[in-house]
mmCIF file with all atom_site columns, C-alpha atoms and ligand atoms in Angstrom:
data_model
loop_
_atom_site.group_PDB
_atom_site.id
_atom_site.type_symbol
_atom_site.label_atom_id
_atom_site.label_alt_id
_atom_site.label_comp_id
_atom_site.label_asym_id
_atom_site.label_entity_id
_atom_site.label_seq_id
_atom_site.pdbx_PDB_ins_code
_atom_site.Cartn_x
_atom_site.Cartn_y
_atom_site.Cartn_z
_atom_site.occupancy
_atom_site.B_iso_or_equiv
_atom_site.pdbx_formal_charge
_atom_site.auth_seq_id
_atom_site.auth_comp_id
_atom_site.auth_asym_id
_atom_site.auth_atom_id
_atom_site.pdbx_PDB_model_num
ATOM   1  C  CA  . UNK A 1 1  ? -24.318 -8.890 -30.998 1.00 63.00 ? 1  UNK A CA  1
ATOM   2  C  CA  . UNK A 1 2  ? -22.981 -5.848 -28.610 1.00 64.00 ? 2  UNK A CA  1
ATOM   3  C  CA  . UNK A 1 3  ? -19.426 -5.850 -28.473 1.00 64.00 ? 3  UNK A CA  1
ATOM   4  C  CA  . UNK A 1 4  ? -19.434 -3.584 -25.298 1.00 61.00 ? 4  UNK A CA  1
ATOM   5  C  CA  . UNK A 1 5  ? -16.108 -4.194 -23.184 1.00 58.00 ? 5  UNK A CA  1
ATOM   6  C  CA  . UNK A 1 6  ? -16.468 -5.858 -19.846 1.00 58.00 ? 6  UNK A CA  1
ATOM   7  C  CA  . UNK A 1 7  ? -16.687 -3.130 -17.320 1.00 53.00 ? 7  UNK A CA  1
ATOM   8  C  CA  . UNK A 1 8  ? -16.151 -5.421 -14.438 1.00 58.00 ? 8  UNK A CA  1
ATOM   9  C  CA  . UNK A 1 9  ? -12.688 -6.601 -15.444 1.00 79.00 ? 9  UNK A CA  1
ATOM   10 C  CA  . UNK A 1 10 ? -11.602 -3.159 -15.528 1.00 87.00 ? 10 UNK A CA  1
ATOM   11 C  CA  . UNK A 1 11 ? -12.304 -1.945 -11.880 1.00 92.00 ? 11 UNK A CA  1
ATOM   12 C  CA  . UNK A 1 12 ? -10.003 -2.127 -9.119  1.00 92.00 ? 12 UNK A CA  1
ATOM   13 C  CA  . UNK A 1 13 ? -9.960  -1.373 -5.548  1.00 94.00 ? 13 UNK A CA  1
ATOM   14 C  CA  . UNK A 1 14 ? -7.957  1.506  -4.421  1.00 93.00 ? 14 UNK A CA  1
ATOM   15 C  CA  . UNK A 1 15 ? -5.026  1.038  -1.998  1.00 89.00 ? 15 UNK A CA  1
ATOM   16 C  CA  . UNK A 1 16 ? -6.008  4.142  -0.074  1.00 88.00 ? 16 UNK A CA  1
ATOM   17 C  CA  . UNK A 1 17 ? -9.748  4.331  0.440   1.00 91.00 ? 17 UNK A CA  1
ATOM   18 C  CA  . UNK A 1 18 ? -10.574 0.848  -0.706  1.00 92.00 ? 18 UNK A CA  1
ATOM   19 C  CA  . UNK A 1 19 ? -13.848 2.008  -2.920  1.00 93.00 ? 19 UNK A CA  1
ATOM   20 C  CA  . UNK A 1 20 ? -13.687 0.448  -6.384  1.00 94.00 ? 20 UNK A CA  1
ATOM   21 C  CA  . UNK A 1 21 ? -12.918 2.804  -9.404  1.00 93.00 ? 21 UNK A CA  1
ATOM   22 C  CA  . UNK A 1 22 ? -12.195 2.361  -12.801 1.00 92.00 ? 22 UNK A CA  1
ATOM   23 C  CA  . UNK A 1 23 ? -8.383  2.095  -13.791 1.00 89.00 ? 23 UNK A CA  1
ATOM   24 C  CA  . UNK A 1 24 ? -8.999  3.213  -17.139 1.00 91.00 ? 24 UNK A CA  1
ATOM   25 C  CA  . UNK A 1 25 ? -9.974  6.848  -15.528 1.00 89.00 ? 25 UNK A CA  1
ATOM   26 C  CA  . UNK A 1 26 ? -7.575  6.700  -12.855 1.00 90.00 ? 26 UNK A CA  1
ATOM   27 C  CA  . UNK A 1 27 ? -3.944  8.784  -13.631 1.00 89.00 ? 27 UNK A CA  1
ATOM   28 C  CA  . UNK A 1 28 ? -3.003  7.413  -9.800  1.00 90.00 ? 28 UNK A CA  1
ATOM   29 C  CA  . UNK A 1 29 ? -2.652  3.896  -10.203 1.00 89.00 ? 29 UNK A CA  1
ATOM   30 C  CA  . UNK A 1 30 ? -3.415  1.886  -7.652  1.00 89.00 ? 30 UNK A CA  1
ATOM   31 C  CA  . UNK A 1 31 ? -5.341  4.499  -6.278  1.00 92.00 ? 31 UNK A CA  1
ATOM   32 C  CA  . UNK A 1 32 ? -8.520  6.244  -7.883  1.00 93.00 ? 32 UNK A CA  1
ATOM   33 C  CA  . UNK A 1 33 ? -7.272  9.411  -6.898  1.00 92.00 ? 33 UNK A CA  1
ATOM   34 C  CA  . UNK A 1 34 ? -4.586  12.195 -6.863  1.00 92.00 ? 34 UNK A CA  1
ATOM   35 C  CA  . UNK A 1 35 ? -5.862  12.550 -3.404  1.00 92.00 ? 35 UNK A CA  1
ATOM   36 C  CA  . UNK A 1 36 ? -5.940  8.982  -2.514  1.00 92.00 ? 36 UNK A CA  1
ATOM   37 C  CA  . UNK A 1 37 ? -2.166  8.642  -3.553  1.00 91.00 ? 37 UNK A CA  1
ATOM   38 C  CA  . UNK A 1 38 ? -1.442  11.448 -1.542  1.00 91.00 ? 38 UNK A CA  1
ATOM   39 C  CA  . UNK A 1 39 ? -3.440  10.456 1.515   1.00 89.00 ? 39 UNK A CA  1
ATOM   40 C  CA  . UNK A 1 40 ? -1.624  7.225  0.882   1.00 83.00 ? 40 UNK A CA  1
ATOM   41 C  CA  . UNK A 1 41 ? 1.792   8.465  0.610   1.00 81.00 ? 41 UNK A CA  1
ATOM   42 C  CA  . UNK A 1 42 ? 1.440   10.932 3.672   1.00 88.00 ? 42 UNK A CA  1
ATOM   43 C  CA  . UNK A 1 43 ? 0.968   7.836  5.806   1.00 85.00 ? 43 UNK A CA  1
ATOM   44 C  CA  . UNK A 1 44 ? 3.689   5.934  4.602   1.00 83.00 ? 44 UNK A CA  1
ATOM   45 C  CA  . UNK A 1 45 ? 6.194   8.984  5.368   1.00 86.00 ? 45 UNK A CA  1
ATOM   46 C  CA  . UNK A 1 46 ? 4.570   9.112  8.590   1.00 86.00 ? 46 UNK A CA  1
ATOM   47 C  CA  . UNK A 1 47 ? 5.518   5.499  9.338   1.00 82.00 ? 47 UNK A CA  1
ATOM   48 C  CA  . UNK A 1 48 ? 8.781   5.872  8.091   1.00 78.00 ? 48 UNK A CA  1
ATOM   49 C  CA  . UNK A 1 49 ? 9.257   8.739  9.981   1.00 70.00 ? 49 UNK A CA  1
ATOM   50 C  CA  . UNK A 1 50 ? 8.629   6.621  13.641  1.00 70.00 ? 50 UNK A CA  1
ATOM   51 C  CA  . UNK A 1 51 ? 5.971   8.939  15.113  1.00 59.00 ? 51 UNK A CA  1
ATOM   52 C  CA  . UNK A 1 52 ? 3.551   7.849  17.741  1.00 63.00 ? 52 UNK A CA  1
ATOM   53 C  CA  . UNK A 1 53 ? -0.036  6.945  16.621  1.00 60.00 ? 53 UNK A CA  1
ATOM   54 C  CA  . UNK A 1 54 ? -2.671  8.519  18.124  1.00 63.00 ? 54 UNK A CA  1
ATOM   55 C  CA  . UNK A 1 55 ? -5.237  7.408  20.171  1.00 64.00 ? 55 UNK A CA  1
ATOM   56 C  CA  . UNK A 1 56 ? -4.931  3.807  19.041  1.00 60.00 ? 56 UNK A CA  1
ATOM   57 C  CA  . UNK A 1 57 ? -3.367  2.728  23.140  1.00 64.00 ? 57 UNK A CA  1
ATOM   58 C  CA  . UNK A 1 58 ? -0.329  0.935  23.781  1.00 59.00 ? 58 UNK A CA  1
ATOM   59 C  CA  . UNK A 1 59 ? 1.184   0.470  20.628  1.00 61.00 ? 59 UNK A CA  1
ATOM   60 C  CA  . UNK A 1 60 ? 2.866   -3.247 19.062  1.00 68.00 ? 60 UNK A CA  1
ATOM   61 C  CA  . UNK A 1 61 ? 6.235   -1.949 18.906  1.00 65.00 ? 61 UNK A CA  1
ATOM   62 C  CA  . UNK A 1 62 ? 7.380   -1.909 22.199  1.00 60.00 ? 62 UNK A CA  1
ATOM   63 C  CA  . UNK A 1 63 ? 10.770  -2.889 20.518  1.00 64.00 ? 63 UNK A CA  1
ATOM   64 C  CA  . UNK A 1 64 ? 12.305  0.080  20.317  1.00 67.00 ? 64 UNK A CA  1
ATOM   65 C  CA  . UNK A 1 65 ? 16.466  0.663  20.333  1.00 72.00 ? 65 UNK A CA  1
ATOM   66 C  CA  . UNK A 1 66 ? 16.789  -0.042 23.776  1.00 70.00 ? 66 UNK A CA  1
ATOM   67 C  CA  . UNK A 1 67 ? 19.392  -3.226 22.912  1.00 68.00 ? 67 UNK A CA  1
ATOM   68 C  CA  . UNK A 1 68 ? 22.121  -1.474 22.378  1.00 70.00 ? 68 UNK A CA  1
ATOM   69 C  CA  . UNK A 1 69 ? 25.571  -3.375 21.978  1.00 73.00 ? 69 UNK A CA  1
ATOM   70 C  CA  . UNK A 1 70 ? 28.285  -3.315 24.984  1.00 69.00 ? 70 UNK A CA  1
HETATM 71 ZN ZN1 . ZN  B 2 .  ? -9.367  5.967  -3.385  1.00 59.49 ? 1  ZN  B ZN1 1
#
């Protein structure tokens, strides 16, 4: 009887590029990559950060601080 481990129940999709990888290789958790997690974190400080997206039209948040108190 093979004893191998269950591959499957180790794999996870990344949070960055979404591919499947192996979490038992991966020193990035969630991601599969160093590069992943850094793609990853330059968006979020990107968000955070307010600036306009690109070529994506009229954006959701028309919202912005125009309510001001009086
Ligand atoms: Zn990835």
């Amino acid at each position: 009887m093979n004893a191998m481990p269950n591959k499957t129940n180790s794999m996870l999709r990344c949070a960055g590029c979404g591919e499947l990888f192996d979490r038992t290789i991966s020193s990035s958790m969630p991601f599969c990559s160093e590069k992943c997690r850094g793609d990853d974190l330059d968006n979020w400080l990107t968000e955070s950060y307010g600036l306009p997206h690109e070529g994506e039209g009229v954006p959701d948040r028309v919202q912005e601080d125009d309510e001001e108190d009086e």
